[in-house]
mmCIF file of C-alpha atoms in Angstrom:
data_model
loop_
_atom_site.group_PDB
_atom_site.id
_atom_site.type_symbol
_atom_site.label_atom_id
_atom_site.label_comp_id
_atom_site.label_asym_id
_atom_site.label_seq_id
_atom_site.Cartn_x
_atom_site.Cartn_y
_atom_site.Cartn_z
ATOM 1 C CA UNK G 115 -17.605 -98.884 -102.532
ATOM 2 C CA UNK G 116 -15.105 -95.953 -102.224
ATOM 3 C CA UNK G 117 -16.528 -95.245 -98.690
ATOM 4 C CA UNK G 118 -15.881 -98.856 -97.756
ATOM 5 C CA UNK G 119 -12.169 -98.792 -99.191
ATOM 6 C CA UNK G 120 -11.594 -95.613 -97.176
ATOM 7 C CA UNK G 121 -12.878 -97.216 -94.102
ATOM 8 C CA UNK G 122 -10.829 -100.308 -94.686
ATOM 9 C CA UNK G 123 -7.799 -98.298 -95.351
ATOM 10 C CA UNK G 124 -8.373 -96.456 -91.728
ATOM 11 C CA UNK G 125 -8.673 -99.694 -90.022
ATOM 12 C CA UNK G 126 -5.783 -101.636 -91.760
ATOM 13 C CA UNK G 127 -3.514 -98.615 -90.761
ATOM 14 C CA UNK G 128 -3.732 -99.715 -86.948
ATOM 15 C CA UNK G 129 -3.272 -103.637 -87.701
ATOM 16 C CA UNK G 130 -0.473 -105.757 -89.124
ATOM 17 C CA UNK G 131 0.592 -108.718 -86.820
ATOM 18 C CA UNK G 132 -2.558 -110.803 -87.461
ATOM 19 C CA UNK G 133 -3.230 -109.911 -90.918
ATOM 20 C CA UNK G 134 -2.297 -112.801 -93.175
ATOM 21 C CA UNK G 135 -4.119 -112.484 -96.496
ATOM 22 C CA UNK G 136 -4.195 -109.906 -99.229
ATOM 23 C CA UNK G 137 -6.844 -108.419 -101.511
ATOM 24 C CA UNK G 138 -6.257 -106.137 -104.377
ATOM 25 C CA UNK G 139 -9.332 -104.317 -105.571
ATOM 26 C CA UNK G 140 -9.767 -103.494 -109.380
ATOM 27 C CA UNK G 141 -8.892 -99.745 -108.558
ATOM 28 C CA UNK G 142 -5.359 -101.074 -107.166
ATOM 29 C CA UNK G 143 -6.168 -100.623 -103.513
ATOM 30 C CA UNK G 144 -4.620 -103.226 -101.251
ATOM 31 C CA UNK G 145 -6.722 -104.777 -98.285
ATOM 32 C CA UNK G 146 -4.529 -106.633 -95.578
ATOM 33 C CA UNK G 147 -7.054 -109.081 -93.797
ATOM 34 C CA UNK G 148 -7.892 -112.700 -93.181
ATOM 35 C CA UNK G 149 -10.120 -114.132 -96.067
ATOM 36 C CA UNK G 150 -12.784 -116.070 -94.663
ATOM 37 C CA UNK G 151 -14.670 -117.455 -97.580
ATOM 38 C CA UNK G 152 -14.819 -117.316 -101.313
ATOM 39 C CA UNK G 153 -18.145 -117.670 -102.761
ATOM 40 C CA UNK G 154 -19.468 -117.732 -106.342
ATOM 41 C CA UNK G 155 -20.157 -113.849 -106.435
ATOM 42 C CA UNK G 156 -18.267 -112.329 -103.281
ATOM 43 C CA UNK G 157 -15.049 -112.583 -101.144
ATOM 44 C CA UNK G 158 -15.617 -112.506 -97.703
ATOM 45 C CA UNK G 159 -13.004 -111.317 -95.247
ATOM 46 C CA UNK G 160 -12.280 -110.174 -91.652
ATOM 47 C CA UNK G 161 -9.952 -107.325 -90.292
ATOM 48 C CA UNK G 162 -8.372 -107.514 -87.099
ATOM 49 C CA UNK G 163 -6.360 -105.246 -84.841
ATOM 50 C CA UNK G 164 -2.734 -105.743 -83.570
ATOM 51 C CA UNK G 165 -4.033 -107.347 -80.530
ATOM 52 C CA UNK G 166 -6.181 -109.857 -82.637
ATOM 53 C CA UNK G 167 -9.269 -108.174 -81.992
ATOM 54 C CA UNK G 168 -11.933 -108.485 -84.599
ATOM 55 C CA UNK G 169 -12.478 -104.801 -86.115
ATOM 56 C CA UNK G 170 -14.980 -105.770 -88.920
ATOM 57 C CA UNK G 171 -16.426 -108.334 -91.285
ATOM 58 C CA UNK G 172 -16.998 -107.481 -94.783
ATOM 59 C CA UNK G 173 -17.300 -108.602 -98.434
ATOM 60 C CA UNK G 174 -16.404 -107.606 -102.133
ATOM 61 C CA UNK G 175 -17.923 -108.655 -105.328
ATOM 62 C CA UNK G 176 -15.413 -110.819 -107.186
ATOM 63 C CA UNK G 177 -15.981 -108.586 -110.298
ATOM 64 C CA UNK G 178 -14.240 -105.609 -108.126
ATOM 65 C CA UNK G 179 -11.314 -107.985 -107.184
ATOM 66 C CA UNK G 180 -8.264 -107.659 -109.393
ATOM 67 C CA UNK G 181 -6.621 -110.512 -107.279
ATOM 68 C CA UNK G 182 -6.156 -112.190 -104.099
ATOM 69 C CA UNK G 183 -3.555 -114.195 -102.160
ATOM 70 C CA UNK G 184 -3.943 -116.086 -98.880
ATOM 71 C CA UNK G 185 -0.907 -116.632 -96.521
ATOM 72 C CA UNK G 186 -0.710 -120.484 -96.184
ATOM 73 C CA UNK G 187 0.677 -121.758 -99.532
ATOM 74 C CA UNK G 188 -1.530 -125.002 -99.097
ATOM 75 C CA UNK G 189 -4.734 -122.917 -98.972
ATOM 76 C CA UNK G 190 -3.422 -120.372 -101.663
ATOM 77 C CA UNK G 191 -6.169 -119.322 -104.230
ATOM 78 C CA UNK G 192 -5.889 -116.473 -106.736
ATOM 79 C CA UNK G 193 -8.394 -114.666 -108.969
ATOM 80 C CA UNK G 194 -6.659 -112.542 -111.342
ATOM 81 C CA UNK G 195 -8.125 -109.961 -113.841
ATOM 82 C CA UNK G 196 -7.841 -111.506 -117.300
ATOM 83 C CA UNK G 197 -5.875 -108.173 -118.329
ATOM 84 C CA UNK G 198 -3.507 -108.992 -115.686
ATOM 85 C CA UNK G 199 -3.566 -112.827 -115.566
ATOM 86 C CA UNK G 200 0.311 -113.244 -115.833
ATOM 87 C CA UNK G 201 0.823 -110.831 -112.821
ATOM 88 C CA UNK G 202 1.587 -112.688 -109.491
ATOM 89 C CA UNK G 203 1.633 -110.884 -106.077
ATOM 90 C CA UNK G 204 4.636 -111.301 -103.732
ATOM 91 C CA UNK G 205 3.459 -113.702 -100.937
ATOM 92 C CA UNK G 206 5.026 -111.546 -98.070
ATOM 93 C CA UNK G 207 3.008 -113.221 -95.360
ATOM 94 C CA UNK G 208 4.054 -116.887 -96.230
ATOM 95 C CA UNK G 209 6.169 -117.481 -93.251
ATOM 96 C CA UNK G 210 3.185 -116.336 -90.765
ATOM 97 C CA UNK G 211 1.195 -118.995 -89.281
ATOM 98 C CA UNK G 212 -2.474 -119.381 -89.936
ATOM 99 C CA UNK G 213 -4.072 -118.023 -86.831
ATOM 100 C CA UNK G 214 -7.770 -117.863 -87.643
ATOM 101 C CA UNK G 215 -9.818 -120.757 -88.919
ATOM 102 C CA UNK G 216 -11.169 -120.177 -92.491
ATOM 103 C CA UNK G 217 -15.091 -119.799 -92.561
ATOM 104 C CA UNK G 218 -17.135 -122.648 -93.703
ATOM 105 C CA UNK G 219 -20.806 -122.522 -94.221
ATOM 106 C CA UNK G 220 -22.684 -124.567 -91.656
ATOM 107 C CA UNK G 221 -24.262 -128.012 -92.780
ATOM 108 C CA UNK G 222 -27.199 -127.903 -90.343
ATOM 109 C CA UNK G 223 -29.299 -125.048 -88.971
ATOM 110 C CA UNK G 224 -31.546 -125.382 -85.683
ATOM 111 C CA UNK G 225 -34.050 -122.298 -85.008
ATOM 112 C CA UNK G 226 -35.771 -122.242 -81.857
ATOM 113 C CA UNK G 227 -38.547 -119.509 -81.968
ATOM 114 C CA UNK G 228 -41.136 -117.531 -80.153
ATOM 115 C CA UNK G 229 -43.370 -114.711 -80.922
ATOM 116 C CA UNK G 230 -46.667 -112.989 -81.770
ATOM 117 C CA UNK G 231 -49.337 -114.250 -84.288
ATOM 118 C CA UNK G 232 -52.243 -112.665 -85.813
ATOM 119 C CA UNK G 233 -55.105 -114.501 -87.488
ATOM 120 C CA UNK G 234 -56.419 -112.632 -90.569
ATOM 121 C CA UNK G 235 -59.668 -114.506 -90.676
ATOM 122 C CA UNK G 236 -62.171 -116.483 -88.939
ATOM 123 C CA UNK G 237 -64.548 -115.931 -86.080
ATOM 124 C CA UNK G 238 -67.156 -113.949 -88.168
ATOM 125 C CA UNK G 239 -70.308 -112.715 -86.112
ATOM 126 C CA UNK G 240 -68.579 -112.617 -82.995
ATOM 127 C CA UNK G 241 -68.014 -109.309 -80.915
ATOM 128 C CA UNK G 242 -65.004 -107.456 -81.874
ATOM 129 C CA UNK G 243 -63.649 -107.331 -78.237
ATOM 130 C CA UNK G 244 -63.982 -111.271 -78.120
ATOM 131 C CA UNK G 245 -62.781 -111.705 -81.968
ATOM 132 C CA UNK G 246 -59.576 -109.690 -81.091
ATOM 133 C CA UNK G 247 -58.831 -111.999 -78.096
ATOM 134 C CA UNK G 248 -59.145 -115.093 -80.592
ATOM 135 C CA UNK G 249 -56.990 -113.729 -83.359
ATOM 136 C CA UNK G 250 -53.912 -112.531 -81.419
ATOM 137 C CA UNK G 251 -51.961 -115.696 -80.318
ATOM 138 C CA UNK G 252 -48.504 -116.546 -79.189
ATOM 139 C CA UNK G 253 -46.280 -119.014 -81.036
ATOM 140 C CA UNK G 254 -43.399 -121.326 -80.385
ATOM 141 C CA UNK G 255 -41.706 -123.388 -82.884
ATOM 142 C CA UNK G 256 -38.632 -125.096 -84.303
ATOM 143 C CA UNK G 257 -36.889 -125.537 -87.801
ATOM 144 C CA UNK G 258 -34.404 -128.003 -88.600
ATOM 145 C CA UNK G 259 -32.468 -127.645 -91.893
ATOM 146 C CA UNK G 260 -29.762 -129.634 -93.680
ATOM 147 C CA UNK G 261 -28.023 -127.691 -96.424
ATOM 148 C CA UNK G 262 -27.363 -129.844 -99.559
ATOM 149 C CA UNK G 263 -25.182 -126.972 -100.811
ATOM 150 C CA UNK G 264 -23.813 -123.433 -99.532
ATOM 151 C CA UNK G 265 -27.303 -122.052 -100.398
ATOM 152 C CA UNK G 266 -29.825 -124.664 -100.446
ATOM 153 C CA UNK G 267 -31.270 -126.769 -97.628
ATOM 154 C CA UNK G 268 -34.269 -129.245 -96.916
ATOM 155 C CA UNK G 269 -35.731 -129.934 -93.570
ATOM 156 C CA UNK G 270 -38.674 -129.930 -91.188
ATOM 157 C CA UNK G 271 -40.639 -127.229 -89.364
ATOM 158 C CA UNK G 272 -42.956 -127.196 -86.324
ATOM 159 C CA UNK G 273 -45.180 -124.770 -84.958
ATOM 160 C CA UNK G 274 -47.564 -124.581 -81.800
ATOM 161 C CA UNK G 275 -49.815 -121.399 -81.728
ATOM 162 C CA UNK G 276 -52.182 -120.806 -78.787
ATOM 163 C CA UNK G 277 -54.266 -118.042 -77.128
ATOM 164 C CA UNK G 278 -57.185 -117.670 -74.659
ATOM 165 C CA UNK G 279 -60.439 -115.580 -74.504
ATOM 166 C CA UNK G 280 -62.804 -114.816 -71.754
ATOM 167 C CA UNK G 281 -65.944 -112.741 -72.249
ATOM 168 C CA UNK G 282 -69.806 -113.095 -71.706
ATOM 169 C CA UNK G 283 -71.984 -112.172 -74.937
ATOM 170 C CA UNK G 284 -74.895 -113.034 -76.736
ATOM 171 C CA UNK G 285 -73.870 -114.325 -80.307
ATOM 172 C CA UNK G 286 -76.101 -114.888 -83.226
ATOM 173 C CA UNK G 287 -77.613 -118.421 -83.386
ATOM 174 C CA UNK G 288 -76.305 -118.577 -87.194
ATOM 175 C CA UNK G 289 -72.665 -118.017 -86.284
ATOM 176 C CA UNK G 290 -72.224 -119.615 -82.800
ATOM 177 C CA UNK G 291 -74.111 -123.025 -83.068
ATOM 178 C CA UNK G 292 -77.028 -121.976 -80.861
ATOM 179 C CA UNK G 293 -75.017 -120.978 -77.888
ATOM 180 C CA UNK G 294 -76.365 -118.060 -75.794
ATOM 181 C CA UNK G 295 -73.179 -117.284 -74.236
ATOM 182 C CA UNK G 296 -69.250 -118.296 -74.642
ATOM 183 C CA UNK G 297 -66.493 -117.553 -72.031
ATOM 184 C CA UNK G 298 -62.999 -119.144 -71.085
ATOM 185 C CA UNK G 299 -62.327 -120.300 -74.490
ATOM 186 C CA UNK G 300 -58.790 -121.977 -75.299
ATOM 187 C CA UNK G 301 -57.637 -122.125 -79.052
ATOM 188 C CA UNK G 302 -54.513 -123.865 -80.289
ATOM 189 C CA UNK G 303 -53.105 -124.759 -83.686
ATOM 190 C CA UNK G 304 -50.265 -127.232 -84.427
ATOM 191 C CA UNK G 305 -48.374 -127.252 -87.710
ATOM 192 C CA UNK G 306 -45.931 -129.966 -88.844
ATOM 193 C CA UNK G 307 -44.381 -130.057 -92.349
ATOM 194 C CA UNK G 308 -41.336 -130.081 -94.446
ATOM 195 C CA UNK G 309 -39.418 -126.957 -95.743
ATOM 196 C CA UNK G 310 -37.323 -126.064 -98.535
ATOM 197 C CA UNK G 311 -34.826 -123.242 -97.589
ATOM 198 C CA UNK G 312 -32.433 -120.725 -99.186
ATOM 199 C CA UNK G 313 -29.828 -118.710 -97.605
ATOM 200 C CA UNK G 314 -27.835 -115.589 -98.706
ATOM 201 C CA UNK G 315 -24.756 -114.593 -96.698
ATOM 202 C CA UNK G 316 -24.555 -110.720 -96.197
ATOM 203 C CA UNK G 317 -21.496 -111.437 -94.286
ATOM 204 C CA UNK G 318 -19.963 -114.597 -92.704
ATOM 205 C CA UNK G 319 -22.116 -113.716 -89.320
ATOM 206 C CA UNK G 320 -25.140 -112.216 -91.023
ATOM 207 C CA UNK G 321 -27.463 -114.321 -93.075
ATOM 208 C CA UNK G 322 -30.698 -113.873 -94.602
ATOM 209 C CA UNK G 323 -32.869 -117.190 -95.098
ATOM 210 C CA UNK G 324 -36.190 -117.616 -97.192
ATOM 211 C CA UNK G 325 -38.233 -120.701 -96.954
ATOM 212 C CA UNK G 326 -41.294 -122.361 -98.138
ATOM 213 C CA UNK G 327 -42.852 -125.172 -96.357
ATOM 214 C CA UNK G 328 -45.947 -127.500 -96.620
ATOM 215 C CA UNK G 329 -47.741 -129.477 -94.096
ATOM 216 C CA UNK G 330 -50.630 -130.337 -91.694
ATOM 217 C CA UNK G 331 -52.428 -128.038 -89.399
ATOM 218 C CA UNK G 332 -54.579 -129.050 -86.546
ATOM 219 C CA UNK G 333 -57.082 -126.668 -84.998
ATOM 220 C CA UNK G 334 -58.631 -127.110 -81.583
ATOM 221 C CA UNK G 335 -60.915 -125.172 -79.500
ATOM 222 C CA UNK G 336 -62.113 -125.757 -75.923
ATOM 223 C CA UNK G 337 -64.490 -123.630 -73.938
ATOM 224 C CA UNK G 338 -67.682 -123.220 -72.094
ATOM 225 C CA UNK G 339 -71.104 -122.290 -73.727
ATOM 226 C CA UNK G 340 -74.113 -121.812 -71.305
ATOM 227 C CA UNK G 341 -71.871 -123.173 -68.482
ATOM 228 C CA UNK G 342 -71.299 -126.540 -70.344
ATOM 229 C CA UNK G 343 -67.884 -127.608 -71.729
ATOM 230 C CA UNK G 344 -67.643 -127.784 -75.709
ATOM 231 C CA UNK G 345 -64.788 -128.555 -78.208
ATOM 232 C CA UNK G 346 -64.336 -127.943 -81.978
ATOM 233 C CA UNK G 347 -61.461 -129.463 -83.883
ATOM 234 C CA UNK G 348 -60.138 -130.186 -87.511
ATOM 235 C CA UNK G 349 -57.119 -130.529 -89.630
ATOM 236 C CA UNK G 350 -56.319 -129.382 -92.999
ATOM 237 C CA UNK G 351 -53.277 -128.717 -95.287
ATOM 238 C CA UNK G 352 -51.524 -125.622 -94.955
ATOM 239 C CA UNK G 353 -48.502 -123.660 -96.674
ATOM 240 C CA UNK G 354 -45.979 -121.340 -95.253
ATOM 241 C CA UNK G 355 -43.503 -118.849 -96.819
ATOM 242 C CA UNK G 356 -41.248 -116.840 -94.527
ATOM 243 C CA UNK G 357 -38.044 -114.877 -94.420
ATOM 244 C CA UNK G 358 -35.533 -114.565 -91.285
ATOM 245 C CA UNK G 359 -32.219 -112.778 -90.451
ATOM 246 C CA UNK G 360 -29.649 -114.537 -88.405
ATOM 247 C CA UNK G 361 -26.825 -112.885 -86.517
ATOM 248 C CA UNK G 362 -23.959 -115.183 -85.308
ATOM 249 C CA UNK G 363 -22.382 -113.990 -82.230
ATOM 250 C CA UNK G 364 -20.343 -117.130 -82.011
ATOM 251 C CA UNK G 365 -19.404 -119.512 -84.795
ATOM 252 C CA UNK G 366 -22.280 -122.283 -83.801
ATOM 253 C CA UNK G 367 -24.726 -119.955 -81.940
ATOM 254 C CA UNK G 368 -26.555 -116.859 -82.933
ATOM 255 C CA UNK G 369 -29.984 -115.071 -82.613
ATOM 256 C CA UNK G 370 -32.595 -114.333 -85.331
ATOM 257 C CA UNK G 371 -35.603 -112.535 -86.172
ATOM 258 C CA UNK G 372 -38.312 -113.676 -88.676
ATOM 259 C CA UNK G 373 -41.590 -113.068 -90.394
ATOM 260 C CA UNK G 374 -43.836 -115.662 -92.158
ATOM 261 C CA UNK G 375 -47.230 -115.956 -93.756
ATOM 262 C CA UNK G 376 -49.393 -119.164 -93.041
ATOM 263 C CA UNK G 377 -52.026 -119.992 -95.454
ATOM 264 C CA UNK G 378 -54.889 -122.510 -94.783
ATOM 265 C CA UNK G 379 -58.468 -122.911 -94.677
ATOM 266 C CA UNK G 380 -60.672 -125.353 -92.778
ATOM 267 C CA UNK G 381 -63.446 -126.912 -94.760
ATOM 268 C CA UNK G 382 -65.018 -129.171 -92.033
ATOM 269 C CA UNK G 383 -64.591 -129.675 -88.274
ATOM 270 C CA UNK G 384 -65.750 -131.823 -85.410
ATOM 271 C CA UNK G 385 -68.223 -129.839 -83.388
ATOM 272 C CA UNK G 386 -68.703 -131.639 -80.013
ATOM 273 C CA UNK G 387 -68.873 -135.054 -81.909
ATOM 274 C CA UNK G 388 -70.579 -133.943 -85.112
ATOM 275 C CA UNK G 389 -68.912 -133.309 -88.381
ATOM 276 C CA UNK G 390 -69.977 -129.733 -89.818
ATOM 277 C CA UNK G 391 -68.898 -128.051 -92.817
ATOM 278 C CA UNK G 392 -67.046 -124.732 -92.379
ATOM 279 C CA UNK G 393 -65.350 -122.138 -94.265
ATOM 280 C CA UNK G 394 -62.996 -120.991 -91.517
ATOM 281 C CA UNK G 395 -59.755 -119.358 -92.322
ATOM 282 C CA UNK G 396 -56.603 -120.458 -90.498
ATOM 283 C CA UNK G 397 -54.422 -117.569 -92.506
ATOM 284 C CA UNK G 398 -52.124 -115.738 -90.059
ATOM 285 C CA UNK G 399 -49.038 -113.938 -89.934
ATOM 286 C CA UNK G 400 -46.191 -114.869 -87.528
ATOM 287 C CA UNK G 401 -43.563 -112.547 -86.111
ATOM 288 C CA UNK G 402 -40.552 -114.336 -84.376
ATOM 289 C CA UNK G 403 -37.368 -114.193 -82.364
ATOM 290 C CA UNK G 404 -35.296 -116.801 -81.323
ATOM 291 C CA UNK G 405 -31.919 -118.587 -81.024
ATOM 292 C CA UNK G 406 -29.919 -120.353 -83.776
ATOM 293 C CA UNK G 407 -27.417 -123.091 -83.578
ATOM 294 C CA UNK G 408 -25.383 -124.358 -86.519
ATOM 295 C CA UNK G 409 -22.823 -127.245 -87.205
#
């Protein structure tokens, strides 16, 4: 905390014209800034240079804030330490206009993703070289969340996962339904589900999101066996847990990275028109990169 205050002191020394608000820490240090949001646990603020250039965004725990004062009398908020609750700070910025809009958490979040997927199970008995092709997939997807509070949201999630394998081999009859060779196989998953999300503001422009989702996974394979086309398909219920980090480079637009685990197991599927029992794992790990849109 002392290092943060020291850094802020250096930055504050180079700006004044655009600084409208004042924070006084529990140690008595003053921070001239623009307060962007006051949460349950933190006060968020931005520091600007003389020309209005953003120098940094940061936050302080409310437990380490003695008091704060905002420039606009109509938006004035104060938190005063119980030991100094009768003390009031002079509002020396009260004649300055409000230049920067106060930050308000977005009500909607749209995430568009793509990335790498690794399937943890399935394809037992196949050659390792061919198995690796089937277990390494690409994903594209989207999430739409509506936040019912600053921290909690509900929404929907969609993923399309696909890969392709091409190799000739001689698989065991017991694990490949009697085929003597397989080549040019295409595999895809589709997931549609509901999600419950939680977000944590590191800063106004940096957000960590956590979510859990449940929905339906549809699995499909198309390929050639002994030169003849075949297919396998089935569907089952799946669950997804994940975390992502969003960085906003504009108030309504950002980029993000994420990681999630998808848990599902296929108990039966349609094999060329015949329903056969199975114990086929669809569990996988997704690593994603994408754009974020907020409103």
